[in-house]
mmCIF file of C-alpha atoms and ligand atoms in Angstrom:
data_model
loop_
_atom_site.group_PDB
_atom_site.id
_atom_site.type_symbol
_atom_site.label_atom_id
_atom_site.label_comp_id
_atom_site.label_asym_id
_atom_site.label_seq_id
_atom_site.Cartn_x
_atom_site.Cartn_y
_atom_site.Cartn_z
ATOM 1 C CA MET A 1 0.000 0.000 0.000
ATOM 2 C CA LYS A 2 1.501 3.356 -1.061
ATOM 3 C CA HIS A 3 -0.305 5.719 1.311
ATOM 4 C CA PRO A 4 -1.461 4.634 4.744
ATOM 5 C CA ALA A 5 -5.231 4.956 4.968
ATOM 6 C CA VAL A 6 -4.891 6.748 8.307
ATOM 7 C CA PRO A 7 -1.551 8.547 8.588
ATOM 8 C CA PHE A 8 -0.039 8.892 12.038
ATOM 9 C CA LEU A 9 -0.114 12.674 11.608
ATOM 10 C CA ASP A 10 -1.022 15.021 8.751
ATOM 11 C CA LEU A 11 0.507 18.482 9.226
ATOM 12 C CA ALA A 12 -0.429 19.643 5.720
ATOM 13 C CA SER A 13 -4.136 19.231 6.571
ATOM 14 C CA ALA A 14 -3.656 21.413 9.662
ATOM 15 C CA TYR A 15 -2.104 24.102 7.462
ATOM 16 C CA GLU A 16 -4.980 23.925 4.969
ATOM 17 C CA GLU A 17 -7.449 24.559 7.820
ATOM 18 C CA SER A 18 -5.778 27.817 8.905
ATOM 19 C CA LYS A 19 -4.130 28.765 5.624
ATOM 20 C CA ALA A 20 -5.499 32.312 5.352
ATOM 21 C CA GLY A 21 -4.269 33.435 8.786
ATOM 22 C CA ILE A 22 -0.893 31.732 8.451
ATOM 23 C CA ASP A 23 -0.206 33.040 4.939
ATOM 24 C CA ALA A 24 -1.114 36.567 6.025
ATOM 25 C CA ALA A 25 1.213 36.315 9.041
ATOM 26 C CA ILE A 26 4.163 35.160 6.929
ATOM 27 C CA ALA A 27 3.553 37.822 4.265
ATOM 28 C CA ARG A 28 3.347 40.528 6.950
ATOM 29 C CA VAL A 29 6.769 39.558 8.347
ATOM 30 C CA ALA A 30 8.357 39.248 4.891
ATOM 31 C CA ALA A 31 7.152 42.730 3.964
ATOM 32 C CA SER A 32 8.160 44.304 7.279
ATOM 33 C CA GLY A 33 11.898 43.964 6.696
ATOM 34 C CA TRP A 34 12.336 42.998 10.403
ATOM 35 C CA TYR A 35 13.091 39.312 11.021
ATOM 36 C CA LEU A 36 14.402 38.844 14.562
ATOM 37 C CA MET A 37 13.490 40.219 18.010
ATOM 38 C CA GLY A 38 10.587 42.392 16.875
ATOM 39 C CA ASN A 39 6.892 43.043 17.385
ATOM 40 C CA GLU A 40 5.769 39.583 16.274
ATOM 41 C CA LEU A 41 7.833 37.951 19.021
ATOM 42 C CA ALA A 42 6.608 40.427 21.644
ATOM 43 C CA ALA A 43 2.992 39.875 20.581
ATOM 44 C CA PHE A 44 3.279 36.092 20.675
ATOM 45 C CA GLU A 45 5.032 36.151 24.060
ATOM 46 C CA ALA A 46 2.220 38.273 25.505
ATOM 47 C CA SER A 47 -0.498 36.022 24.042
ATOM 48 C CA TYR A 48 1.147 32.801 25.142
ATOM 49 C CA ALA A 49 1.776 34.073 28.680
ATOM 50 C CA GLY A 50 -1.921 34.976 28.839
ATOM 51 C CA PHE A 51 -2.900 31.579 27.462
ATOM 52 C CA CYS A 52 -0.885 29.905 30.249
ATOM 53 C CA GLY A 53 -2.215 32.245 32.932
ATOM 54 C CA VAL A 54 1.188 33.703 33.844
ATOM 55 C CA ARG A 55 2.844 37.094 33.495
ATOM 56 C CA GLN A 56 6.004 36.151 31.581
ATOM 57 C CA CYS A 57 6.875 34.262 28.409
ATOM 58 C CA VAL A 58 10.256 34.295 26.667
ATOM 59 C CA GLY A 59 10.618 32.849 23.178
ATOM 60 C CA VAL A 60 13.728 30.756 22.465
ATOM 61 C CA ALA A 61 15.050 28.729 19.541
ATOM 62 C CA HIS A 62 13.586 25.312 20.458
ATOM 63 C CA GLY A 63 12.393 23.108 23.289
ATOM 64 C CA LEU A 64 15.825 21.833 24.242
ATOM 65 C CA ASP A 65 17.003 25.427 24.736
ATOM 66 C CA ALA A 66 13.883 26.219 26.779
ATOM 67 C CA LEU A 67 14.855 23.395 29.149
ATOM 68 C CA HIS A 68 18.576 24.176 29.100
ATOM 69 C CA LEU A 69 18.301 27.949 29.583
ATOM 70 C CA GLY A 70 15.502 27.449 32.117
ATOM 71 C CA LEU A 71 17.727 25.155 34.199
ATOM 72 C CA ARG A 72 20.598 27.643 33.982
ATOM 73 C CA ALA A 73 18.289 30.469 35.064
ATOM 74 C CA LEU A 74 17.439 28.347 38.124
ATOM 75 C CA GLY A 75 21.158 28.173 38.872
ATOM 76 C CA VAL A 76 21.861 24.603 37.751
ATOM 77 C CA GLY A 77 25.526 24.015 36.956
ATOM 78 C CA LYS A 78 28.440 21.651 37.363
ATOM 79 C CA GLY A 79 28.133 19.239 40.271
ATOM 80 C CA ASP A 80 24.390 19.759 40.706
ATOM 81 C CA GLU A 81 21.795 17.017 40.388
ATOM 82 C CA VAL A 82 18.428 17.235 38.653
ATOM 83 C CA ILE A 83 15.659 14.666 39.150
ATOM 84 C CA VAL A 84 14.210 13.545 35.810
ATOM 85 C CA PRO A 85 11.767 10.806 34.765
ATOM 86 C CA SER A 86 13.369 7.524 33.641
ATOM 87 C CA ASN A 87 10.934 7.490 30.697
ATOM 88 C CA THR A 88 10.992 10.622 28.580
ATOM 89 C CA TYR A 89 12.307 11.978 25.317
ATOM 90 C CA ILE A 90 16.072 12.304 25.650
ATOM 91 C CA ALA A 91 15.958 16.124 25.328
ATOM 92 C CA THR A 92 14.813 16.307 28.967
ATOM 93 C CA TRP A 93 18.052 14.606 30.046
ATOM 94 C CA LEU A 94 20.312 16.398 27.539
ATOM 95 C CA ALA A 95 19.284 19.794 28.906
ATOM 96 C CA VAL A 96 20.596 18.733 32.324
ATOM 97 C CA SER A 97 23.812 17.401 30.799
ATOM 98 C CA GLN A 98 24.320 20.656 28.866
ATOM 99 C CA CYS A 99 24.420 22.494 32.206
ATOM 100 C CA GLY A 100 27.231 20.180 33.361
ATOM 101 C CA ALA A 101 24.836 18.664 35.922
ATOM 102 C CA GLN A 102 23.914 15.018 36.625
ATOM 103 C CA VAL A 103 20.585 13.419 35.738
ATOM 104 C CA VAL A 104 19.015 11.439 38.580
ATOM 105 C CA PRO A 105 16.299 9.308 36.965
ATOM 106 C CA VAL A 106 13.194 8.364 38.951
ATOM 107 C CA GLU A 107 10.708 5.765 37.732
ATOM 108 C CA PRO A 108 7.191 6.741 36.630
ATOM 109 C CA ASP A 109 3.848 5.684 38.041
ATOM 110 C CA GLU A 110 2.881 2.677 35.875
ATOM 111 C CA ALA A 111 -0.700 3.886 35.526
ATOM 112 C CA THR A 112 -0.014 7.473 34.402
ATOM 113 C CA CYS A 113 3.467 7.037 32.821
ATOM 114 C CA ASN A 114 4.459 10.258 34.660
ATOM 115 C CA LEU A 115 6.968 10.866 37.465
ATOM 116 C CA ASP A 116 5.742 9.126 40.621
ATOM 117 C CA PRO A 117 5.776 11.741 43.426
ATOM 118 C CA SER A 118 6.152 9.043 46.106
ATOM 119 C CA ARG A 119 9.453 7.803 44.627
ATOM 120 C CA ILE A 120 11.183 11.204 44.421
ATOM 121 C CA GLU A 121 12.195 11.862 48.031
ATOM 122 C CA ALA A 122 14.534 8.836 48.194
ATOM 123 C CA SER A 123 16.559 10.306 45.310
ATOM 124 C CA ILE A 124 17.097 13.767 46.820
ATOM 125 C CA THR A 125 20.666 14.448 47.968
ATOM 126 C CA PRO A 126 22.450 17.607 49.184
ATOM 127 C CA ARG A 127 23.414 18.251 45.539
ATOM 128 C CA THR A 128 19.836 18.163 44.170
ATOM 129 C CA LYS A 129 18.794 21.558 42.744
ATOM 130 C CA VAL A 130 15.721 20.977 40.591
ATOM 131 C CA ILE A 131 12.930 18.446 40.032
ATOM 132 C CA LEU A 132 12.082 18.203 36.326
ATOM 133 C CA PRO A 133 8.743 16.457 35.691
ATOM 134 C CA VAL A 134 7.516 15.885 32.125
ATOM 135 C CA HIS A 135 3.844 15.992 31.151
ATOM 136 C CA LEU A 136 4.424 12.978 28.930
ATOM 137 C CA TYR A 137 2.049 12.356 26.025
ATOM 138 C CA GLY A 138 0.146 15.502 27.088
ATOM 139 C CA GLN A 139 -1.009 13.959 30.403
ATOM 140 C CA PRO A 140 -0.330 16.409 33.249
ATOM 141 C CA ALA A 141 1.985 15.082 35.946
ATOM 142 C CA ASP A 142 0.777 15.198 39.568
ATOM 143 C CA MET A 143 2.307 18.604 40.276
ATOM 144 C CA ASP A 144 0.994 19.507 43.753
ATOM 145 C CA PRO A 145 2.865 16.768 45.671
ATOM 146 C CA ILE A 146 5.957 17.349 43.493
ATOM 147 C CA CYS A 147 5.999 21.116 44.165
ATOM 148 C CA ASP A 148 5.203 20.628 47.883
ATOM 149 C CA LEU A 149 8.133 18.229 48.263
ATOM 150 C CA ALA A 150 10.465 20.505 46.268
ATOM 151 C CA HIS A 151 9.644 23.574 48.281
ATOM 152 C CA LYS A 152 9.900 21.665 51.579
ATOM 153 C CA CYS A 153 13.443 20.632 50.530
ATOM 154 C CA GLY A 154 14.454 24.052 49.144
ATOM 155 C CA LEU A 155 14.419 22.829 45.512
ATOM 156 C CA LYS A 156 12.984 24.398 42.372
ATOM 157 C CA VAL A 157 10.611 22.791 39.875
ATOM 158 C CA LEU A 158 10.948 23.163 36.109
ATOM 159 C CA ASP A 159 8.389 21.207 34.075
ATOM 160 C CA ASP A 160 8.850 19.949 30.512
ATOM 161 C CA CYS A 161 5.597 20.995 28.824
ATOM 162 C CA ALA A 162 6.692 20.120 25.268
ATOM 163 C CA GLN A 163 3.775 17.697 24.821
ATOM 164 C CA ALA A 164 1.139 19.447 26.914
ATOM 165 C CA HIS A 165 -0.084 22.671 25.252
ATOM 166 C CA ALA A 166 -3.561 23.479 26.643
ATOM 167 C CA ALA A 167 -3.498 20.617 29.178
ATOM 168 C CA ARG A 168 -4.925 21.446 32.607
ATOM 169 C CA TYR A 169 -4.186 20.171 36.125
ATOM 170 C CA LYS A 170 -6.847 20.689 38.822
ATOM 171 C CA ASN A 171 -8.353 23.247 36.480
ATOM 172 C CA ARG A 172 -5.106 25.249 36.243
ATOM 173 C CA PRO A 173 -3.236 25.544 32.930
ATOM 174 C CA VAL A 174 -0.011 23.613 32.442
ATOM 175 C CA GLY A 175 2.664 26.299 32.117
ATOM 176 C CA SER A 176 1.553 27.990 35.354
ATOM 177 C CA LEU A 177 2.272 25.147 37.789
ATOM 178 C CA ALA A 178 6.066 25.199 38.332
ATOM 179 C CA ASP A 179 8.725 27.836 39.045
ATOM 180 C CA LEU A 180 9.528 27.749 35.342
ATOM 181 C CA SER A 181 7.929 25.872 32.438
ATOM 182 C CA ALA A 182 9.673 24.861 29.204
ATOM 183 C CA TRP A 183 7.841 24.567 25.878
ATOM 184 C CA SER A 184 8.665 23.226 22.423
ATOM 185 C CA PHE A 185 6.830 24.346 19.284
ATOM 186 C CA TYR A 186 8.454 21.708 17.063
ATOM 187 C CA PRO A 187 6.152 21.259 14.012
ATOM 188 C CA GLY A 188 4.529 18.038 15.270
ATOM 189 C CA LYS A 189 3.693 19.397 18.745
ATOM 190 C CA ASN A 190 0.106 20.429 19.563
ATOM 191 C CA LEU A 191 1.128 24.044 18.924
ATOM 192 C CA GLY A 192 3.702 23.699 16.164
ATOM 193 C CA ALA A 193 5.770 26.222 14.202
ATOM 194 C CA PHE A 194 7.066 25.852 10.643
ATOM 195 C CA GLY A 195 10.506 24.968 11.958
ATOM 196 C CA ASP A 196 12.139 25.048 15.382
ATOM 197 C CA ALA A 197 10.746 27.201 18.178
ATOM 198 C CA GLY A 198 10.381 27.120 21.964
ATOM 199 C CA ALA A 199 9.586 29.247 25.014
ATOM 200 C CA VAL A 200 9.600 29.391 28.779
ATOM 201 C CA THR A 201 6.668 30.623 30.862
ATOM 202 C CA THR A 202 6.808 31.792 34.472
ATOM 203 C CA ASP A 203 5.296 34.263 36.903
ATOM 204 C CA ASP A 204 8.760 35.289 38.078
ATOM 205 C CA LEU A 205 10.077 38.372 36.277
ATOM 206 C CA ALA A 206 13.661 37.877 37.510
ATOM 207 C CA LEU A 207 13.729 34.310 36.139
ATOM 208 C CA SER A 208 12.273 35.312 32.787
ATOM 209 C CA GLU A 209 14.819 38.131 32.487
ATOM 210 C CA GLN A 210 17.595 35.675 33.237
ATOM 211 C CA VAL A 211 16.414 33.393 30.390
ATOM 212 C CA ARG A 212 16.193 36.434 28.089
ATOM 213 C CA VAL A 213 19.758 37.481 28.870
ATOM 214 C CA LEU A 214 21.098 33.908 28.567
ATOM 215 C CA GLY A 215 19.476 33.507 25.145
ATOM 216 C CA ASN A 216 20.699 36.865 23.867
ATOM 217 C CA TYR A 217 24.497 36.486 24.153
ATOM 218 C CA GLY A 218 24.376 37.304 27.855
ATOM 219 C CA SER A 219 23.312 40.806 26.982
ATOM 220 C CA ARG A 220 20.538 43.136 28.105
ATOM 221 C CA VAL A 221 21.922 46.202 26.342
ATOM 222 C CA LYS A 222 23.399 45.715 22.869
ATOM 223 C CA TYR A 223 27.184 45.090 22.958
ATOM 224 C CA HIS A 224 27.227 44.886 26.788
ATOM 225 C CA ASN A 225 27.718 41.248 27.734
ATOM 226 C CA GLU A 226 27.112 40.544 31.427
ATOM 227 C CA ILE A 227 27.619 36.789 31.231
ATOM 228 C CA LYS A 228 28.776 34.210 28.688
ATOM 229 C CA GLY A 229 25.447 33.633 27.039
ATOM 230 C CA PHE A 230 24.018 31.705 24.101
ATOM 231 C CA ASN A 231 22.215 32.559 20.907
ATOM 232 C CA SER A 232 18.665 31.247 21.209
ATOM 233 C CA ARG A 233 16.066 33.271 19.339
ATOM 234 C CA LEU A 234 12.496 32.627 18.232
ATOM 235 C CA ASP A 235 12.359 34.381 14.862
ATOM 236 C CA GLU A 236 9.597 36.692 13.654
ATOM 237 C CA ILE A 237 8.149 34.301 11.069
ATOM 238 C CA GLN A 238 7.826 31.484 13.602
ATOM 239 C CA ALA A 239 6.356 33.869 16.198
ATOM 240 C CA ALA A 240 3.781 35.143 13.692
ATOM 241 C CA VAL A 241 2.839 31.595 12.625
ATOM 242 C CA LEU A 242 2.495 30.527 16.279
ATOM 243 C CA ALA A 243 0.305 33.527 17.121
ATOM 244 C CA ALA A 244 -1.942 32.708 14.155
ATOM 245 C CA LYS A 245 -2.215 29.044 15.215
ATOM 246 C CA LEU A 246 -2.721 29.828 18.921
ATOM 247 C CA VAL A 247 -6.165 31.237 18.047
ATOM 248 C CA GLY A 248 -7.334 27.737 17.101
ATOM 249 C CA LEU A 249 -5.508 25.751 19.791
ATOM 250 C CA LEU A 250 -8.438 25.279 22.193
ATOM 251 C CA ASP A 251 -10.692 24.085 19.380
ATOM 252 C CA ALA A 252 -7.975 21.739 18.105
ATOM 253 C CA THR A 253 -7.486 20.392 21.635
ATOM 254 C CA ASP A 254 -11.238 19.747 21.968
ATOM 255 C CA ARG A 255 -11.116 17.751 18.749
ATOM 256 C CA ARG A 256 -8.191 15.697 20.075
ATOM 257 C CA ARG A 257 -10.216 15.092 23.261
ATOM 258 C CA SER A 258 -13.163 13.803 21.287
ATOM 259 C CA VAL A 259 -10.926 11.413 19.306
ATOM 260 C CA ALA A 260 -9.520 10.166 22.637
ATOM 261 C CA ALA A 261 -13.004 9.718 24.122
ATOM 262 C CA ARG A 262 -14.105 7.662 21.139
ATOM 263 C CA TYR A 263 -10.947 5.540 21.268
ATOM 264 C CA LEU A 264 -11.393 4.923 25.001
ATOM 265 C CA ALA A 265 -15.026 3.901 24.508
ATOM 266 C CA GLY A 266 -14.344 1.809 21.414
ATOM 267 C CA MET A 267 -11.249 -0.082 22.605
ATOM 268 C CA GLN A 268 -12.542 -1.571 25.876
ATOM 269 C CA GLY A 269 -12.207 -5.276 26.612
ATOM 270 C CA LEU A 270 -9.092 -5.897 24.495
ATOM 271 C CA PRO A 271 -5.689 -7.238 25.613
ATOM 272 C CA LEU A 272 -4.406 -3.651 25.661
ATOM 273 C CA ILE A 273 -3.606 -1.175 28.417
ATOM 274 C CA LEU A 274 -5.412 2.051 27.550
ATOM 275 C CA PRO A 275 -4.380 5.501 28.838
ATOM 276 C CA TRP A 276 -5.621 6.110 32.383
ATOM 277 C CA ILE A 277 -6.788 9.619 33.248
ATOM 278 C CA PRO A 278 -6.534 10.693 36.900
ATOM 279 C CA ALA A 279 -9.300 12.937 38.266
ATOM 280 C CA PHE A 280 -6.882 15.903 38.426
ATOM 281 C CA ALA A 281 -6.033 15.782 34.705
ATOM 282 C CA GLU A 282 -7.407 17.305 31.533
ATOM 283 C CA PRO A 283 -4.892 15.921 29.029
ATOM 284 C CA ALA A 284 -3.850 17.667 25.817
ATOM 285 C CA TRP A 285 -3.742 14.305 23.998
ATOM 286 C CA HIS A 286 -0.508 14.993 22.154
ATOM 287 C CA LEU A 287 -0.245 11.200 21.860
ATOM 288 C CA PHE A 288 -2.689 8.349 22.464
ATOM 289 C CA VAL A 289 -0.419 5.621 23.799
ATOM 290 C CA VAL A 290 -1.556 2.048 24.408
ATOM 291 C CA ARG A 291 0.495 -0.840 25.786
ATOM 292 C CA HIS A 292 0.501 -4.290 24.190
ATOM 293 C CA ALA A 293 2.466 -7.350 25.368
ATOM 294 C CA ASP A 294 3.455 -8.199 21.772
ATOM 295 C CA ARG A 295 3.782 -4.627 20.545
ATOM 296 C CA ASN A 296 5.889 -5.136 17.418
ATOM 297 C CA ALA A 297 3.534 -7.744 15.933
ATOM 298 C CA PHE A 298 0.521 -5.567 16.838
ATOM 299 C CA GLN A 299 2.144 -2.590 15.107
ATOM 300 C CA GLN A 300 2.839 -4.723 12.029
ATOM 301 C CA ARG A 301 -0.785 -5.918 11.815
ATOM 302 C CA LEU A 302 -2.031 -2.320 12.066
ATOM 303 C CA ALA A 303 0.406 -1.246 9.335
ATOM 304 C CA GLU A 304 -0.980 -3.940 7.050
ATOM 305 C CA ARG A 305 -4.422 -2.344 7.515
ATOM 306 C CA GLY A 306 -3.058 1.090 6.690
ATOM 307 C CA ILE A 307 -2.931 2.506 10.225
ATOM 308 C CA GLY A 308 0.157 4.657 10.862
ATOM 309 C CA THR A 309 1.659 4.310 14.347
ATOM 310 C CA LEU A 310 4.884 5.343 16.109
ATOM 311 C CA ILE A 311 6.765 4.303 19.260
ATOM 312 C CA HIS A 312 7.430 6.926 21.952
ATOM 313 C CA TYR A 313 10.094 5.838 22.732
ATOM 314 C CA PRO A 314 11.802 2.632 21.569
ATOM 315 C CA VAL A 315 14.937 3.008 23.737
ATOM 316 C CA ALA A 316 14.821 4.440 27.274
ATOM 317 C CA PRO A 317 17.413 7.206 27.801
ATOM 318 C CA HIS A 318 19.493 5.201 30.317
ATOM 319 C CA LEU A 319 20.097 2.508 27.655
ATOM 320 C CA GLN A 320 21.192 4.999 24.990
ATOM 321 C CA PRO A 321 24.882 4.969 24.030
ATOM 322 C CA ALA A 322 24.847 8.706 24.813
ATOM 323 C CA TYR A 323 24.555 7.839 28.541
ATOM 324 C CA ALA A 324 26.868 4.812 28.498
ATOM 325 C CA GLU A 325 29.241 6.658 30.859
ATOM 326 C CA MET A 326 26.715 6.185 33.691
ATOM 327 C CA GLY A 327 27.105 2.404 33.468
ATOM 328 C CA TRP A 328 23.365 1.822 33.670
ATOM 329 C CA GLY A 329 22.367 -1.540 32.216
ATOM 330 C CA ARG A 330 19.182 -3.426 31.629
ATOM 331 C CA GLY A 331 17.221 -3.904 34.848
ATOM 332 C CA GLN A 332 18.208 -0.478 36.247
ATOM 333 C CA PHE A 333 14.859 1.185 35.541
ATOM 334 C CA PRO A 334 12.432 -1.681 34.885
ATOM 335 C CA ILE A 335 9.275 0.398 34.415
ATOM 336 C CA ALA A 336 10.910 2.551 31.730
ATOM 337 C CA GLU A 337 12.272 -0.629 30.112
ATOM 338 C CA ALA A 338 8.853 -2.324 30.074
ATOM 339 C CA MET A 339 7.389 0.783 28.470
ATOM 340 C CA GLN A 340 9.973 0.852 25.696
ATOM 341 C CA THR A 341 8.956 -2.644 24.584
ATOM 342 C CA GLU A 342 5.165 -2.260 25.027
ATOM 343 C CA VAL A 343 4.070 1.277 24.094
ATOM 344 C CA LEU A 344 2.474 2.175 20.776
ATOM 345 C CA SER A 345 1.087 5.571 19.741
ATOM 346 C CA LEU A 346 -2.100 5.538 17.632
ATOM 347 C CA PRO A 347 -3.028 8.380 15.263
ATOM 348 C CA ILE A 348 -4.606 11.346 17.091
ATOM 349 C CA TRP A 349 -4.808 14.741 15.387
ATOM 350 C CA PRO A 350 -7.483 17.419 15.136
ATOM 351 C CA GLY A 351 -8.276 16.944 11.438
ATOM 352 C CA MET A 352 -9.116 13.224 11.693
ATOM 353 C CA THR A 353 -12.461 12.458 10.055
ATOM 354 C CA ASP A 354 -15.160 10.295 11.665
ATOM 355 C CA ALA A 355 -14.359 7.606 9.110
ATOM 356 C CA MET A 356 -10.671 7.627 10.073
ATOM 357 C CA ILE A 357 -11.495 7.369 13.791
ATOM 358 C CA GLU A 358 -13.841 4.421 13.133
ATOM 359 C CA GLN A 359 -11.233 2.784 10.941
ATOM 360 C CA VAL A 360 -8.602 2.972 13.671
ATOM 361 C CA ILE A 361 -10.990 1.540 16.278
ATOM 362 C CA HIS A 362 -12.020 -1.248 13.917
ATOM 363 C CA ALA A 363 -8.407 -2.109 13.078
ATOM 364 C CA VAL A 364 -7.337 -2.085 16.738
ATOM 365 C CA ARG A 365 -10.245 -4.389 17.649
ATOM 366 C CA ALA A 366 -9.204 -6.772 14.890
ATOM 367 C CA CYS A 367 -5.439 -6.666 15.550
ATOM 368 C CA ALA A 368 -4.990 -6.388 19.354
HETATM 369 C C1 PLP B 401 9.838 17.701 21.636
HETATM 370 C C2 PLP B 401 10.309 17.519 23.019
HETATM 371 C C3 PLP B 401 11.426 18.227 23.513
HETATM 372 C C4 PLP B 401 12.383 19.007 22.661
HETATM 373 O O1 PLP B 401 11.845 19.981 21.876
HETATM 374 P P1 PLP B 401 12.655 20.515 20.582
HETATM 375 O O2 PLP B 401 11.870 21.714 20.199
HETATM 376 O O3 PLP B 401 12.663 19.423 19.579
HETATM 377 O O4 PLP B 401 14.031 20.868 21.034
HETATM 378 C C5 PLP B 401 11.717 18.107 24.859
HETATM 379 N N1 PLP B 401 10.995 17.313 25.678
HETATM 380 C C6 PLP B 401 9.949 16.599 25.229
HETATM 381 C C7 PLP B 401 9.188 15.760 26.200
HETATM 382 C C8 PLP B 401 9.571 16.669 23.891
HETATM 383 O O5 PLP B 401 8.537 15.935 23.465
#
């Protein structure tokens, strides 16, 4: 089969839906003659801060920089430790490593796939600076116990929100829950640019200023460099595209939620573990991840029926050659390892038609 009947994701269809607004935004920037650090960035930062219910937003080049500069703004450096989930995209860990700090992985709650608050305290040492939860798959992590523990121990919390645009926790927006929140607007994220883009959100003006200075060559005033900074800019075209797409984000999230509701109703009673939604969570449904004991064969059967799927993620970070220096082998983080062999992400995107949703449910019922 040349084209899968239901692609895992279709970004071109999302563009078609908002084409007029996006084309106008790009044309406006092209004609303005101003391509970096201008009004489009300022306007998007103000809108996105408002969307997250906080006072500050700083645009940066991508999600990894949002995490990295955010950690640096919180004072993380050489010799420090940062608590991270054992199951996440490797960017979460790399941001810690880029600061010269050590990752301290903690296993997730099996039911939610997110950092298990009850396991964190045992991993805190005198060198711990920050707890870094991830709202994996767009499911909000249980932030209240994490923040309570952090603040009791004098630690900061930075959350990786790269998969959780418009998710809510206890009726509060993700992006307003931690000391600092890091965002990616990679094209496939729920709010995606036409290239790389990222941001941090916070209520703390001093922290947001620190990220701004770090991302602008360590400079507040042109050609005055206070610290050895980095170059991490969200350009005007990306900012304008993001502002145009932000208008439709709540509607797009509602459509993801209705796909998820239909999947959850239609996939009961199969040898599959379906996503479990705690009472505190309104997920963003970046991914709809099921677990299957014989995942690879299940994925193959779905592919034969034209259903596009992906694995998030096939190799846990501690088993990546990039972290070989830690000497962590198989058996070190068993929950993360079980996930890497069992998880499978089904198609979930706002433009899916009723027929596509039914086709996925039908195929899963036949193949599970
Ligand atoms: C996408 C992603 C990132 C990195 O974002 P980039 O914009 O690609 O740098 C970080 N963490 C998680 C959980 C992600 O999904």
